[in-house]
Amino acid sequence: MSACFYALKYEARVLSAGELGAYASHYSLWQKCIQLDEPIVILEDDIYLEPYFFESLDFLQEHIAKIGYIRLSHNTHHKICKRPTKFPHIFEVVQFTLGIGTMGYCLTPKVAHKFIQASQKWVMPVDWVMDNHCLHGVRNLVFEPFIIGENEQAMQSSIDRPPSTQKVSPLVWLCNKIAHFRFELYFWSYAKMRVS
């Protein structure tokens, strides 16, 4: 029951086997980050490095202790609302997203620990959890211009699955809509607070 309530509260869903596998991979790398007690970069296997990748990593190595966590790119399927930070090339995502990918990112052991604490129930894809500031308090930052890209020649991902055609009860549908509205309201108030 608690996992079901958690899922409804955070607009979660049943994960495919591929999504669970991806979650397990990232989770184990967060554990490794904590074990090493130093920041690490996590890259998926279907990316390519931009020519300025290593130069940008040098910059991040200098600042990652203050930043904590930063994406090296994100999915570009939708327009994402971002604002600049005090660091050059680093922007904060200021809207609720339903996951903008995990192609590559850098994080510290402190952030890895927060992601693990927010992952006690695997009822959302891993990028939904990482993007969800209200679960763990970690700002969703991205480096721009992106320093990695998705390899178009790579095979299409088998992680996602097609949307379910199964009918959902009106109560579950209503809870889902309330949860989504709650998240949107939270991110709107969070963004207003950060501006003022």
Coordinates of C-alpha atoms in Angstrom, one line a residue:
M1 CA 0.0 0.0 0.0
S2 CA 2.8 2.5 0.8
A3 CA 4.4 1.9 -2.6
C4 CA 1.0 2.4 -4.3
F5 CA 0.4 5.7 -2.3
Y6 CA 3.9 6.9 -3.1
A7 CA 3.3 6.1 -6.8
L8 CA 0.1 8.0 -6.9
K9 CA 1.5 10.9 -4.9
Y10 CA 4.5 11.3 -7.3
E11 CA 2.7 10.6 -10.5
A12 CA 4.6 7.3 -10.9
R13 CA 3.8 4.2 -13.0
V14 CA 4.8 0.6 -13.5
L15 CA 8.4 0.4 -14.9
S16 CA 9.4 -1.9 -17.8
A17 CA 12.2 -4.4 -17.3
G18 CA 14.5 -2.0 -19.3
E19 CA 13.7 0.9 -17.0
L20 CA 14.3 -1.2 -13.9
G21 CA 17.7 -2.2 -15.4
A22 CA 18.6 1.4 -16.2
Y23 CA 17.6 2.4 -12.6
A24 CA 19.8 -0.4 -11.2
S25 CA 22.8 0.7 -13.3
H26 CA 22.6 4.3 -12.1
Y27 CA 21.9 3.3 -8.5
S28 CA 25.0 1.1 -8.4
L29 CA 27.1 3.9 -9.8
W30 CA 25.8 6.3 -7.1
Q31 CA 26.9 3.7 -4.6
K32 CA 30.3 3.5 -6.3
C33 CA 30.6 7.3 -6.1
I34 CA 30.0 7.2 -2.3
Q35 CA 32.4 4.3 -1.9
L36 CA 35.2 6.2 -3.8
D37 CA 34.3 9.4 -1.9
E38 CA 34.9 11.6 -4.9
P39 CA 32.9 13.1 -7.8
I40 CA 32.4 10.9 -10.8
V41 CA 31.1 11.3 -14.4
I42 CA 28.5 8.8 -15.6
L43 CA 28.0 8.4 -19.4
E44 CA 25.7 6.2 -21.3
D45 CA 27.0 4.0 -24.1
D46 CA 25.1 5.7 -27.0
I47 CA 26.7 9.1 -26.8
Y48 CA 29.5 11.0 -28.5
L49 CA 31.8 13.6 -27.0
E50 CA 31.9 17.1 -28.3
P51 CA 35.4 18.5 -29.2
Y52 CA 35.4 20.7 -26.1
F53 CA 34.4 17.8 -23.8
F54 CA 37.7 17.5 -21.8
E55 CA 38.1 21.2 -21.5
S56 CA 34.6 21.5 -20.1
L57 CA 35.4 18.6 -17.6
D58 CA 38.4 20.6 -16.4
F59 CA 36.0 23.5 -15.6
L60 CA 33.6 21.2 -13.9
Q61 CA 36.3 19.5 -11.8
E62 CA 37.2 22.9 -10.5
H63 CA 33.6 23.7 -9.5
I64 CA 31.8 20.4 -8.9
A65 CA 32.1 20.6 -5.1
K66 CA 30.0 23.8 -5.1
I67 CA 27.6 22.6 -7.9
G68 CA 27.0 19.1 -6.7
Y69 CA 25.3 17.7 -9.7
I70 CA 25.1 18.7 -13.4
R71 CA 23.8 17.2 -16.6
L72 CA 26.2 17.2 -19.6
S73 CA 23.1 17.4 -21.9
H74 CA 19.4 16.6 -21.8
N75 CA 16.8 15.2 -24.1
T76 CA 15.6 18.0 -26.5
H77 CA 12.1 16.6 -27.3
H78 CA 10.4 19.5 -25.6
K79 CA 11.3 23.1 -24.9
I80 CA 12.8 23.2 -21.4
C81 CA 12.5 26.4 -19.3
K82 CA 16.0 27.2 -17.8
R83 CA 17.7 30.2 -16.2
P84 CA 21.4 31.1 -15.9
T85 CA 23.3 30.5 -12.7
K86 CA 26.3 32.4 -11.3
F87 CA 28.5 29.9 -13.1
P88 CA 29.2 30.4 -16.8
H89 CA 27.6 27.8 -19.1
I90 CA 25.5 26.3 -16.2
F91 CA 21.8 26.7 -16.3
E92 CA 19.0 25.6 -13.9
V93 CA 16.0 23.7 -15.2
V94 CA 13.1 25.6 -13.5
Q95 CA 10.1 23.5 -14.5
F96 CA 8.7 20.2 -13.6
T97 CA 9.7 17.6 -16.2
L98 CA 8.7 14.0 -16.8
G99 CA 12.4 13.0 -17.2
I100 CA 14.9 14.6 -19.5
G101 CA 17.2 11.6 -19.9
T102 CA 20.4 10.3 -18.2
M103 CA 22.9 10.4 -21.2
G104 CA 25.6 11.9 -19.0
Y105 CA 26.1 13.8 -15.8
C106 CA 28.6 14.5 -13.0
L107 CA 27.8 14.3 -9.3
T108 CA 29.4 14.4 -5.9
P109 CA 29.1 11.7 -3.2
K110 CA 26.8 14.0 -1.2
V111 CA 24.3 14.2 -4.2
A112 CA 24.7 10.5 -4.9
H113 CA 23.6 9.9 -1.3
K114 CA 20.5 12.1 -1.7
F115 CA 19.6 10.3 -5.0
I116 CA 19.8 7.0 -3.1
Q117 CA 17.7 8.2 -0.3
A118 CA 15.1 9.3 -2.8
S119 CA 15.2 5.9 -4.5
Q120 CA 13.8 3.7 -1.7
K121 CA 10.8 2.8 -3.9
W122 CA 11.4 2.3 -7.6
V123 CA 8.1 3.5 -9.1
M124 CA 9.4 6.1 -11.5
P125 CA 12.1 6.1 -14.2
V126 CA 15.5 7.1 -12.9
D127 CA 15.5 10.4 -14.8
W128 CA 12.2 11.4 -13.2
V129 CA 13.7 10.9 -9.8
M130 CA 16.9 12.8 -10.7
D131 CA 14.8 15.7 -12.1
N132 CA 12.5 15.9 -9.1
H133 CA 13.9 18.6 -6.8
C134 CA 11.1 18.1 -4.2
L135 CA 12.2 14.5 -3.6
H136 CA 15.8 15.2 -2.7
G137 CA 16.5 19.0 -2.8
V138 CA 19.1 18.8 -5.6
R139 CA 18.9 21.5 -8.2
N140 CA 18.5 20.3 -11.8
L141 CA 21.5 21.9 -13.6
V142 CA 22.7 21.5 -17.1
F143 CA 25.9 22.5 -18.9
E144 CA 25.4 24.5 -22.1
P145 CA 26.3 24.2 -24.9
F146 CA 25.9 20.5 -24.3
I147 CA 29.3 18.7 -24.1
I148 CA 27.9 15.3 -25.2
G149 CA 25.3 14.3 -27.8
E150 CA 23.2 11.3 -28.6
N151 CA 24.7 9.0 -31.3
E152 CA 22.1 8.9 -34.0
Q153 CA 23.6 5.7 -35.4
A154 CA 23.1 3.9 -32.1
M155 CA 20.2 1.5 -32.0
Q156 CA 16.9 2.9 -30.7
S157 CA 16.6 2.6 -26.9
S158 CA 14.9 -0.5 -25.6
I159 CA 14.4 1.0 -22.2
D160 CA 11.1 2.8 -22.9
R161 CA 8.0 1.0 -23.7
P162 CA 4.9 2.2 -25.6
P163 CA 2.3 4.0 -23.5
S164 CA -0.2 1.6 -22.0
T165 CA -3.6 1.3 -23.6
Q166 CA -5.0 -0.2 -20.4
K167 CA -8.0 1.6 -18.9
V168 CA -7.3 3.5 -15.7
S169 CA -9.9 3.9 -13.0
P170 CA -11.3 7.4 -12.5
L171 CA -9.8 7.6 -9.0
V172 CA -6.3 6.7 -10.2
W173 CA -6.7 9.2 -13.1
L174 CA -7.8 12.0 -10.6
C175 CA -5.0 11.2 -8.2
N176 CA -2.5 11.4 -11.1
K177 CA -3.9 14.8 -12.2
I178 CA -3.8 16.2 -8.6
A179 CA -0.2 15.0 -8.2
H180 CA 0.8 16.7 -11.5
F181 CA -0.9 19.9 -10.5
R182 CA 0.9 19.7 -7.1
F183 CA 4.2 19.4 -8.8
E184 CA 3.5 22.2 -11.2
L185 CA 2.5 24.5 -8.3
Y186 CA 5.6 23.5 -6.3
F187 CA 7.9 24.3 -9.2
W188 CA 6.1 27.6 -9.9
S189 CA 6.5 28.7 -6.3
Y190 CA 10.1 27.4 -6.1
A191 CA 10.9 29.4 -9.3
K192 CA 9.3 32.6 -7.9
M193 CA 11.1 32.2 -4.5
R194 CA 14.5 31.8 -6.3
V195 CA 13.9 35.0 -8.4
S196 CA 13.0 37.1 -5.4

